[in-house]
């Protein structure tokens, strides 16, 4: 199965038509009368006897592969939609080539504008067997004059169903309230103006953007469309570590989707291409599915295929972090030693000392960070290395929190590094909340961080770094080489990921958690390099479940760090509740375990043991949501994990309401299924009964949670 299928002309003046794809994805391309190439069909592979007419559209309905705006070359009309640009109608098809690289199929299409000499290379890839298309565009100025590009699409698709038939899904993503999905008809934004009467498409568009150095502050850099009735779904993500934009609008009685990185209008981004210069957009990925769960499952598998390989993705060790609802940035030897012993007794395999370990400043550490040296006051005697040794003695890997990109205004590092190693605007070094921002494009900034990490990891033997980032810089930095601040921001963001890749190259066993005040940097580009992703800083155990339940829309379960912070003052039900909510993610233990009774610590050990028993399945499972994507105030929530050729798992939370709920499990409907409650271990905590199409779940008190294993009988 699989392989590239190409037919049709490779050039010349005649109209061109060709197909490309593999067993799970089929794409058809055709040139229009103006010689621009259009994607006229994107869908599942069809057999030779199946009609292609349902998904294939005419070139007048499809859109050019690339839309691009540049100074002096605008659009053919005014409005927020990113379609109809002058370059979009002029970038004519020149050639294409395709092949396979490992488990990926690839296609590169070359487009050219004779007027300016600009060439666009549309680089399409797809993991063999997955219904996911990844796209980016590489521009090269082959003309004789410079060109200032203001925006360029990463992926553009027309010919989707009418806005009348579509619901759009997007996710608000705020500090302490991440991954809050909501759904509305596309017509709520793109009104029906009677296109036929006006002989013109609506200028309206549903536009979403992410800005600044927190790319997922406000919304996740993704979205989805579902066709009512059929359930067909298109889900996407923009893999930008800085700004991004997507829009949906009406075109030729259908719908278009445009996915972009940063733009001039929204992000103060523009780039000057001198003759011979190149620029490549951030990638964007589009997943197809028969429903929202199906498309999100395809995105999950795609994220695994595109990320940097690392043993952590299959080992899934249990991490204890001393911060959340525990030491809260105030670690000392005296406080840590009993916590280390208790965490080891509970079954933790990594122990991370969070913020504050460097704090030896009576004026406060927030605006003095940057040297990343341990505090003698906090770690008397043997210093922090004695504490790290204690972690190793108890059989765990030591970890430390670090905020590498910031330097406090009172830090000696602020004057030791050259001024242009920091973010600046109009020659002025930027300061946000008493901190300067390093520019990782500068060799002195990178050398400073390399020295820091090589000391912590290489000399001290730390095997886990929680890399945090707690300021936001918008729109970016502007050196004399940067045409606009957004260019500087995107350049730094890519340099940061390149630096992080270099760290992992030098220290291949190191595990890195990505954090930015929780989930403010939960983007696909960063997720592809780091091993774990913080999902939230939420401290209320009753408000974490909707975050934990929705996090797999953005992060594979084995990468999504979910806090579990049981406390000695909690009753057994609340201890089980906060632990149970993390068992289908990447459990991050915290809490004053050293103050717990043996009975309470036994509850923690039971939950950790349950997690260890199922974590191998999580590393290959795809998510589903039996009760739909969770609402922030929902009283009942559910998250499922479906293991290919294996069992399924369902976590069900009750935060209020009646004591029983029915949980449909569509992929097991009509089969005999054996159910087993894995958590909590006490059988009196609730019940789950299979009724042939789903579960009847009973939880007698709120808050309550059950983790249920579903083992289907052998058969269809």
XYZ file of C-alpha atoms in Angstrom:
716
model
C 0.000 0.000 0.000
C 1.043 3.576 -0.421
C 3.419 5.076 -2.923
C 3.135 8.141 -5.104
C 0.861 8.081 -8.154
C 1.605 10.766 -10.713
C 0.106 11.188 -14.151
C -0.208 14.070 -16.559
C 2.129 16.606 -18.063
C 5.119 17.943 -16.136
C 5.231 21.292 -17.912
C 4.577 23.105 -21.162
C 1.711 25.327 -22.157
C -1.052 22.696 -22.144
C -3.350 22.357 -19.163
C -1.896 20.051 -16.558
C -3.583 17.536 -14.281
C -1.985 15.054 -11.901
C -2.649 13.124 -8.715
C -0.494 12.374 -5.703
C -1.124 10.413 -2.539
C -0.973 7.147 -0.676
C -3.303 4.624 0.946
C -4.981 7.156 3.264
C -4.792 10.427 1.323
C -5.516 11.317 -2.281
C -4.832 14.739 -3.805
C -5.676 15.886 -7.327
C -4.248 18.994 -8.942
C -5.216 20.845 -12.111
C -4.175 24.073 -13.784
C -6.776 26.749 -14.448
C -6.987 28.891 -17.565
C -4.567 31.396 -16.010
C -1.980 28.594 -15.522
C -2.207 28.718 -11.732
C -2.279 25.276 -10.137
C -5.310 24.365 -8.018
C -5.884 21.582 -5.495
C -9.213 20.298 -6.830
C -9.579 17.250 -4.604
C -8.277 16.229 -1.180
C -9.791 13.175 0.463
C -9.405 9.483 1.206
C -8.076 7.131 -1.460
C -10.867 5.861 -3.675
C -11.008 2.640 -5.647
C -11.075 2.599 -9.454
C -14.840 2.018 -9.524
C -15.675 4.799 -7.091
C -16.781 8.158 -8.415
C -14.457 11.074 -7.712
C -17.164 13.635 -8.383
C -18.281 14.024 -4.758
C -15.005 15.555 -3.605
C -13.593 16.928 -6.856
C -14.320 20.570 -7.672
C -13.689 22.670 -10.752
C -10.684 24.930 -11.006
C -12.985 27.952 -10.772
C -14.076 26.746 -7.316
C -10.647 25.669 -6.113
C -8.052 28.296 -5.169
C -4.443 28.816 -6.280
C -1.937 26.805 -4.264
C -0.346 30.002 -2.916
C -1.633 33.443 -2.002
C 0.945 36.115 -1.277
C 0.932 39.856 -0.678
C 3.895 42.177 -1.171
C 4.468 45.905 -1.213
C 3.264 47.180 -4.554
C 1.345 43.957 -5.213
C -1.879 43.921 -3.221
C -5.214 42.167 -3.618
C -7.999 42.340 -6.154
C -10.510 43.370 -3.486
C -10.667 44.684 0.092
C -11.562 42.602 3.137
C -10.134 40.282 5.809
C -10.076 37.081 3.713
C -6.625 35.954 2.604
C -7.619 35.185 -0.995
C -7.571 37.021 -4.302
C -4.060 38.457 -4.057
C -2.293 39.740 -7.145
C 0.431 37.124 -6.803
C -2.126 34.359 -6.329
C -3.364 34.906 -9.875
C 0.152 35.204 -11.359
C 2.166 32.379 -9.814
C 1.907 29.981 -12.747
C 2.634 26.279 -12.661
C 6.137 25.388 -13.872
C 6.882 21.805 -12.761
C 6.466 19.220 -10.025
C 8.390 16.282 -8.627
C 7.579 13.690 -5.984
C 8.983 10.738 -4.083
C 9.231 8.951 -0.763
C 11.595 9.599 2.130
C 11.373 6.922 4.802
C 7.745 6.741 5.918
C 6.831 10.081 4.318
C 5.537 10.860 0.847
C 6.545 14.216 -0.621
C 5.562 16.445 -3.501
C 7.195 19.744 -4.498
C 5.382 22.028 -6.920
C 7.225 24.919 -8.544
C 5.295 28.103 -9.378
C 6.699 31.208 -11.031
C 5.729 34.854 -11.561
C 7.220 36.244 -14.756
C 6.560 39.860 -13.795
C 8.841 39.864 -10.738
C 10.840 36.653 -11.083
C 9.470 35.318 -7.787
C 9.379 31.516 -7.564
C 7.331 29.625 -4.980
C 8.084 26.024 -4.113
C 5.051 24.404 -2.459
C 6.463 21.584 -0.333
C 3.776 19.019 0.511
C 4.412 15.968 2.683
C 2.267 13.270 4.267
C 3.075 10.347 6.576
C 2.275 7.151 4.685
C -1.013 5.707 5.921
C -2.249 8.874 7.661
C -4.911 11.229 6.233
C -2.790 14.296 7.031
C -1.327 16.844 4.637
C 1.568 19.051 5.737
C 2.470 22.107 3.696
C 4.959 24.920 3.663
C 6.012 27.379 0.961
C 9.567 28.342 0.071
C 10.003 31.613 -1.792
C 12.993 32.523 -3.932
C 13.527 35.856 -5.627
C 14.853 34.984 -9.082
C 14.238 38.511 -10.349
C 16.473 41.547 -10.549
C 14.737 43.779 -7.979
C 14.126 43.331 -4.239
C 10.644 42.315 -3.130
C 9.081 43.022 0.288
C 6.733 40.186 1.204
C 3.973 41.034 3.690
C 2.189 37.690 3.984
C 2.226 34.262 2.384
C 0.011 31.250 2.917
C 1.406 28.023 4.336
C -1.624 26.017 3.205
C -4.645 27.099 1.182
C -7.701 24.998 0.420
C -10.891 25.906 -1.446
C -13.894 23.871 -2.489
C -15.001 22.880 0.997
C -18.775 22.591 1.589
C -20.961 25.670 1.844
C -20.809 27.656 5.094
C -24.486 26.668 5.493
C -23.373 23.102 6.235
C -20.347 23.719 8.451
C -19.661 24.105 12.156
C -16.333 25.596 13.179
C -14.434 24.529 16.293
C -11.776 26.604 18.032
C -10.138 26.566 21.456
C -9.702 29.504 23.802
C -6.424 29.105 25.644
C -5.894 31.362 28.625
C -3.647 31.171 31.656
C -5.231 28.695 34.106
C -8.034 28.012 31.601
C -6.432 26.226 28.671
C -7.968 24.184 25.837
C -11.555 25.480 26.117
C -13.136 24.392 22.840
C -16.333 25.952 21.557
C -18.413 25.378 18.443
C -20.568 27.642 16.289
C -22.041 27.578 12.785
C -19.723 29.211 10.270
C -22.768 31.212 9.105
C -22.762 33.039 12.443
C -19.721 34.951 11.157
C -19.922 34.592 7.384
C -23.475 35.734 6.666
C -25.427 34.690 3.578
C -25.455 37.872 1.459
C -27.074 36.247 -1.619
C -23.906 35.862 -3.659
C -25.832 35.325 -6.899
C -27.594 38.673 -6.583
C -24.292 40.522 -6.123
C -22.100 38.386 -8.382
C -19.454 38.597 -5.688
C -18.345 36.448 -2.793
C -18.857 37.758 0.709
C -15.931 39.767 1.997
C -16.530 38.459 5.512
C -14.241 35.916 7.117
C -13.822 34.189 10.427
C -10.262 35.185 11.339
C -8.207 33.942 14.270
C -4.671 35.042 15.163
C -1.994 34.336 17.739
C 0.454 37.084 18.606
C 3.663 37.663 20.495
C 6.153 35.318 22.088
C 3.296 33.353 23.705
C 1.862 31.917 20.450
C -1.030 30.129 22.159
C -2.056 32.912 24.506
C -5.729 33.496 23.697
C -6.352 30.550 21.356
C -4.660 27.335 20.372
C -2.960 27.546 16.969
C -5.441 25.097 15.478
C -9.094 24.657 14.572
C -11.551 22.327 12.865
C -14.576 22.261 10.563
C -17.318 19.638 10.701
C -19.966 19.088 8.049
C -23.343 18.643 9.675
C -25.048 15.414 8.676
C -22.060 13.550 7.251
C -19.709 14.389 10.126
C -16.790 14.895 7.753
C -14.114 16.894 9.545
C -11.076 18.965 8.608
C -8.775 19.715 11.567
C -5.610 21.793 11.336
C -2.680 23.219 13.234
C -0.217 25.977 12.345
C 3.265 25.059 13.515
C 4.514 28.519 14.387
C 6.533 29.298 17.527
C 5.575 32.961 17.073
C 2.640 34.589 15.238
C 0.010 32.807 13.157
C -3.307 33.435 11.414
C -6.104 31.376 9.906
C -9.299 32.420 8.203
C -12.444 30.853 6.782
C -14.626 32.496 4.179
C -17.104 31.859 1.394
C -15.892 31.291 -2.155
C -17.926 30.125 -5.170
C -20.760 28.861 -2.923
C -18.226 26.833 -0.934
C -15.754 27.536 1.845
C -12.059 28.312 1.774
C -9.435 27.762 4.486
C -6.214 29.791 4.617
C -3.437 28.963 7.088
C -0.642 31.503 7.588
C 2.317 32.241 9.783
C 2.891 35.847 10.879
C 1.747 38.692 8.619
C 2.457 42.399 8.320
C -1.054 43.483 9.288
C -1.406 41.324 12.413
C 2.189 40.795 13.565
C 4.366 43.564 12.071
C 6.110 40.897 10.009
C 7.507 41.493 6.545
C 10.658 40.279 4.858
C 12.755 41.815 2.087
C 13.902 39.304 -0.512
C 16.877 40.642 -2.431
C 17.667 38.884 -5.715
C 18.685 35.329 -4.838
C 17.221 35.444 -1.301
C 14.868 32.771 0.056
C 12.268 32.560 2.805
C 10.317 29.505 4.001
C 6.986 29.726 5.802
C 6.115 27.890 8.981
C 4.456 24.520 8.237
C 0.740 23.889 8.570
C -0.963 20.504 8.795
C -4.493 19.477 7.814
C -6.040 16.202 9.021
C -9.141 14.583 7.543
C -11.602 12.443 9.457
C -15.078 10.974 9.436
C -15.790 12.936 12.623
C -14.024 15.241 15.054
C -12.622 12.363 17.113
C -11.324 10.688 13.969
C -9.572 13.835 12.731
C -8.063 14.544 16.167
C -6.790 10.971 16.250
C -5.092 11.503 12.894
C -3.493 14.720 14.198
C -2.242 12.799 17.263
C -0.563 10.194 15.060
C 0.861 12.927 12.844
C 2.372 14.736 15.842
C 4.130 11.520 16.791
C 5.463 11.147 13.255
C 6.824 14.689 12.996
C 8.460 15.085 16.405
C 12.060 14.488 17.409
C 12.580 10.832 18.481
C 13.303 10.339 22.183
C 13.109 7.351 24.570
C 10.881 9.352 26.922
C 8.010 9.050 24.432
C 7.732 5.326 25.148
C 9.078 5.143 28.724
C 6.695 7.766 30.218
C 8.388 7.959 33.644
C 6.438 9.424 36.558
C 7.606 12.950 37.433
C 7.305 14.573 40.857
C 7.587 18.369 40.798
C 7.833 20.246 44.094
C 6.032 23.409 42.951
C 2.294 23.110 42.507
C 0.353 23.612 45.740
C 3.492 22.512 47.595
C 6.748 24.507 47.846
C 5.540 27.130 45.338
C 9.017 28.390 44.429
C 10.520 28.161 47.932
C 12.746 25.042 47.907
C 15.350 24.432 50.617
C 17.344 21.399 51.655
C 15.226 21.096 54.783
C 11.960 21.115 52.840
C 13.142 18.962 49.960
C 14.698 15.971 51.713
C 11.455 14.618 53.247
C 9.602 15.302 49.965
C 12.225 13.367 48.031
C 11.825 10.363 50.326
C 8.031 10.495 50.105
C 8.033 10.874 46.319
C 10.270 7.832 45.995
C 7.955 5.851 48.278
C 5.012 6.875 46.096
C 6.700 5.512 42.968
C 8.060 8.664 41.288
C 10.918 8.125 38.859
C 11.955 11.754 38.279
C 12.093 14.513 40.894
C 12.139 18.106 39.619
C 13.132 21.009 41.864
C 11.122 23.895 40.503
C 11.687 27.656 40.650
C 13.521 29.354 43.501
C 16.602 27.120 43.782
C 18.821 30.041 42.620
C 17.184 32.644 44.908
C 19.746 34.138 47.283
C 18.607 37.738 46.909
C 16.897 39.546 49.776
C 15.214 41.885 47.267
C 13.477 39.033 45.447
C 14.550 36.805 42.611
C 12.117 37.758 39.820
C 14.190 40.595 38.365
C 17.617 39.183 39.293
C 17.601 35.834 37.460
C 20.057 34.997 34.701
C 23.183 33.470 36.269
C 21.404 30.246 37.293
C 23.718 29.467 40.205
C 22.372 27.691 43.311
C 21.587 29.625 46.436
C 24.015 28.896 49.318
C 21.388 30.160 51.746
C 18.799 27.636 50.589
C 21.222 24.714 50.377
C 23.697 24.929 53.273
C 26.319 22.282 53.826
C 26.667 20.213 50.676
C 24.752 22.690 48.533
C 22.277 21.785 45.838
C 24.484 18.961 44.598
C 23.919 17.105 47.870
C 20.158 17.364 47.284
C 20.566 16.127 43.710
C 22.620 13.216 45.064
C 19.815 12.387 47.494
C 17.366 12.212 44.585
C 19.657 9.748 42.808
C 20.157 7.725 45.998
C 16.394 7.255 46.174
C 16.370 5.828 42.658
C 15.059 8.911 40.842
C 16.475 11.160 38.118
C 17.025 14.742 39.341
C 15.485 17.691 37.505
C 15.621 21.484 37.717
C 13.408 24.352 36.587
C 15.004 26.924 34.308
C 13.754 30.026 32.510
C 16.546 30.308 29.946
C 15.422 33.181 27.722
C 15.085 35.854 30.405
C 17.648 37.920 32.295
C 16.538 40.097 35.215
C 17.282 43.806 35.006
C 19.285 43.482 38.260
C 21.213 40.404 37.115
C 24.975 40.731 36.489
C 24.353 38.967 33.170
C 22.404 42.014 31.975
C 25.657 43.973 31.763
C 28.010 41.086 30.950
C 26.402 40.263 27.605
C 26.536 42.703 24.663
C 23.468 44.913 24.203
C 22.501 43.312 20.905
C 22.222 39.901 22.610
C 18.852 41.129 23.918
C 15.525 42.076 22.341
C 15.477 45.746 21.309
C 13.369 48.282 19.457
C 14.682 51.548 18.022
C 18.003 50.874 19.712
C 16.397 50.506 23.170
C 16.731 47.247 25.086
C 13.270 45.939 25.939
C 12.184 45.210 29.505
C 9.053 43.316 30.502
C 8.126 42.798 34.159
C 11.664 43.614 35.245
C 13.261 41.240 32.751
C 15.180 41.448 29.507
C 14.673 38.898 26.726
C 17.646 37.141 25.166
C 17.837 36.976 21.375
C 19.043 33.453 20.624
C 20.188 34.504 17.166
C 23.126 36.212 18.855
C 26.134 33.936 19.492
C 26.819 35.453 22.925
C 23.259 34.701 24.092
C 23.498 31.130 22.836
C 26.945 30.623 24.383
C 25.622 31.865 27.742
C 22.790 29.324 27.701
C 25.007 26.504 26.446
C 27.380 27.125 29.342
C 24.450 27.181 31.774
C 22.875 23.935 30.559
C 26.185 22.093 30.182
C 26.977 22.970 33.805
C 23.582 21.861 35.099
C 23.288 18.725 32.983
C 26.900 17.823 32.296
C 28.525 18.740 35.631
C 25.633 18.356 38.072
C 24.079 15.306 36.419
C 20.569 16.761 36.054
C 18.484 14.618 33.692
C 15.302 16.700 33.457
C 14.818 20.372 32.659
C 11.532 22.208 33.023
C 12.032 25.151 30.654
C 9.603 27.913 31.581
C 8.871 31.287 29.998
C 6.808 33.815 31.940
C 6.859 37.056 29.972
C 5.357 37.925 26.610
C 6.970 40.269 24.082
C 4.730 41.656 21.374
C 5.369 42.275 18.508
C 9.043 41.300 18.838
C 12.544 42.665 18.371
C 14.118 44.704 15.610
C 17.847 44.700 14.974
C 19.341 46.668 12.080
C 19.067 43.471 10.003
C 15.342 43.007 10.749
C 12.885 44.758 8.475
C 10.164 44.563 11.158
C 9.782 43.352 14.785
C 7.779 40.290 13.768
C 10.731 39.099 11.704
C 12.976 39.334 14.736
C 10.504 37.454 16.908
C 10.096 34.592 14.444
C 13.861 34.461 13.915
C 14.489 34.226 17.657
C 11.785 31.589 18.118
C 13.343 29.389 15.457
C 16.802 30.016 16.941
C 15.495 28.962 20.367
C 14.267 25.642 18.962
C 17.566 25.181 17.141
C 19.404 25.834 20.409
C 17.191 23.329 22.208
C 17.846 20.732 19.506
C 21.572 21.315 19.991
C 21.196 20.748 23.750
C 19.423 17.435 23.111
C 22.080 16.447 20.581
C 24.775 16.940 23.221
C 22.714 15.369 26.012
C 20.514 12.717 24.321
C 19.223 11.303 27.611
C 17.973 14.673 28.851
C 14.188 15.082 29.156
C 12.817 18.580 28.490
C 9.427 19.890 29.558
C 8.119 22.928 27.691
C 6.257 25.410 29.876
C 5.197 29.034 29.443
C 3.030 29.977 32.413
C 1.349 26.635 31.789
C 0.164 26.257 28.195
C 0.936 29.625 26.608
C 3.474 28.044 24.261
C 1.547 24.915 23.342
C 2.391 25.101 19.631
C 3.262 22.335 17.201
C 6.763 23.621 16.457
C 7.874 23.547 20.098
C 6.026 20.300 20.780
C 8.012 18.601 18.007
C 11.299 19.292 19.833
C 10.489 19.020 23.564
C 9.470 15.783 25.238
C 6.725 17.086 27.531
C 4.280 19.969 27.447
C 2.884 21.723 30.489
C -0.882 21.943 30.077
C -1.731 24.418 32.858
C -0.791 26.097 36.135
C -4.342 25.613 37.442
C -4.231 25.040 41.231
C -7.867 24.138 41.848
C -8.403 20.359 41.532
C -12.059 20.943 40.595
C -11.125 23.176 37.657
C -8.381 20.999 36.199
C -10.576 18.204 34.709
C -11.781 20.152 31.625
C -8.163 21.081 30.885
C -6.954 17.502 31.320
C -9.832 16.140 29.248
C -9.258 18.538 26.339
C -5.446 18.644 26.360
C -5.096 15.687 23.933
C -6.610 17.881 21.209
C -3.293 19.748 21.249
C -0.788 17.294 22.757
C -0.336 13.505 22.470
C -1.187 11.928 25.849
C 2.383 10.834 26.530
C 3.555 14.461 26.256
C 0.758 16.281 28.092
C 1.849 17.024 31.678
C -1.198 16.986 33.981
C -0.836 17.974 37.630
C -1.924 15.573 40.361
C -1.409 17.319 43.699
C -3.078 15.340 46.515
C -2.804 16.916 49.958
C -2.941 15.499 53.479
C -5.956 17.708 54.289
C -7.961 16.206 51.394
C -10.418 13.437 52.111
C -10.038 10.134 50.258
C -12.484 11.172 47.545
C -10.629 14.368 46.655
C -7.266 12.580 46.737
C -8.614 10.021 44.267
C -10.171 12.801 42.173
C -6.967 14.802 41.682
C -4.941 11.652 40.998
C -7.466 10.105 38.630
C -7.630 13.150 36.405
C -3.987 12.701 35.352
C -3.944 8.997 34.523
C -4.690 9.389 30.806
C -2.043 12.076 30.410
C 1.502 12.442 31.678
C 1.092 12.329 35.439
C 2.937 15.113 37.255
C 2.827 14.444 40.981
C 3.076 17.154 43.571
C 1.624 17.755 47.016
C 2.885 17.396 50.587
C 3.243 13.614 50.377
C 5.633 13.651 53.338
C 2.809 14.851 55.615
C 0.368 12.132 54.557
C -0.759 9.190 56.602
C 0.241 5.724 55.438
C -3.330 5.194 54.235
C -3.249 8.384 52.159
C 0.155 7.584 50.721
C -1.224 4.167 49.819
C -3.880 5.854 47.669
C -1.116 7.711 45.834
C 0.905 4.524 45.358
C -2.153 2.726 43.975
C -2.776 5.470 41.400
C 0.876 5.579 40.360
C 0.884 1.805 40.019
C -2.221 1.986 37.816
C -0.524 4.563 35.621
C 2.591 2.444 35.230
C 0.469 -0.533 34.212
C -1.231 1.336 31.354
C 1.399 3.853 30.204
C 2.734 1.599 27.441
C -0.741 1.735 25.898
C -0.900 5.542 26.209
C 2.216 5.903 24.089
C 0.291 4.611 21.044
C -3.322 5.452 21.891
C -5.455 8.069 20.155
C -8.020 10.164 22.043
C -11.803 10.312 21.793
C -14.444 12.235 23.722
C -17.571 10.154 24.474
C -19.494 13.143 25.880
C -18.069 15.612 23.357
C -15.270 18.083 23.984
C -15.548 19.291 27.583
C -17.108 22.586 28.591
C -15.505 24.662 31.308
C -18.476 24.305 33.650
C -19.701 20.838 32.623
C -20.701 18.704 35.582
C -19.817 15.451 33.803
C -16.759 15.079 31.563
C -15.184 12.117 29.784
C -11.934 11.413 27.961
C -11.178 8.176 26.176
C -8.023 6.592 24.786
C -8.308 4.009 22.048
C -5.374 1.637 21.614
C -4.981 0.169 18.116
C -5.613 -3.593 18.328
C -5.971 -3.249 22.084
C -8.209 -2.032 24.886
C -9.796 1.362 25.326
C -9.697 3.504 28.449
C -12.241 6.058 29.607
C -11.896 8.587 32.420
C -15.216 9.949 33.669
C -15.368 12.917 36.052
C -18.371 14.078 38.075
C -18.249 17.613 39.463
C -21.969 17.911 40.233
C -25.398 17.036 38.879
C -27.191 13.716 39.060
C -25.187 10.684 40.141
C -25.451 8.688 36.896
C -24.583 9.341 33.268
C -24.556 7.331 30.059
C -21.265 7.396 28.179
C -21.536 6.215 24.544
C -18.498 4.471 23.075
C -19.219 4.374 19.372
C -16.246 2.353 18.155
C -17.223 -0.547 20.455
C -20.988 -0.368 19.868
C -22.604 -3.760 19.327
C -19.708 -5.728 20.766
C -19.300 -7.657 23.964
C -17.033 -5.666 26.251
C -15.536 -6.496 29.616
C -15.233 -3.474 31.904
C -12.787 -3.011 34.740
C -12.514 -0.021 37.066
C -8.804 0.709 37.420
C -9.077 3.809 39.588
C -9.955 4.264 42.356
C -9.265 0.768 43.553
C -12.082 0.825 46.134
C -15.116 -0.869 44.545
C -17.556 1.305 46.513
C -16.443 4.463 44.711
C -18.738 3.953 41.729
C -19.773 1.573 38.985
C -19.540 1.245 35.217
C -21.772 -1.215 33.342
C -21.574 -1.952 29.605
C -25.006 -1.858 27.958
C -24.049 -2.874 24.436
C -23.356 0.606 23.019
C -21.769 2.426 25.919
C -21.293 2.689 29.657
C -23.749 3.435 32.400
C -21.549 5.193 34.921
C -22.591 5.846 38.495
C -20.659 8.031 40.919
C -22.502 8.430 44.229
C -20.748 11.627 45.294
C -19.111 14.644 43.715
C -16.330 15.290 43.078
C -15.694 11.800 41.801
C -13.776 10.081 39.029
C -13.508 6.637 37.499
C -10.890 5.266 35.131
C -12.382 2.326 33.245
C -10.668 -0.214 31.036
C -12.760 -1.598 28.180
C -11.618 -4.918 26.732
C -13.677 -5.863 23.656
C -14.317 -9.457 22.723
C -12.481 -10.841 19.713
C -14.441 -10.179 16.566
C -15.632 -7.356 14.313
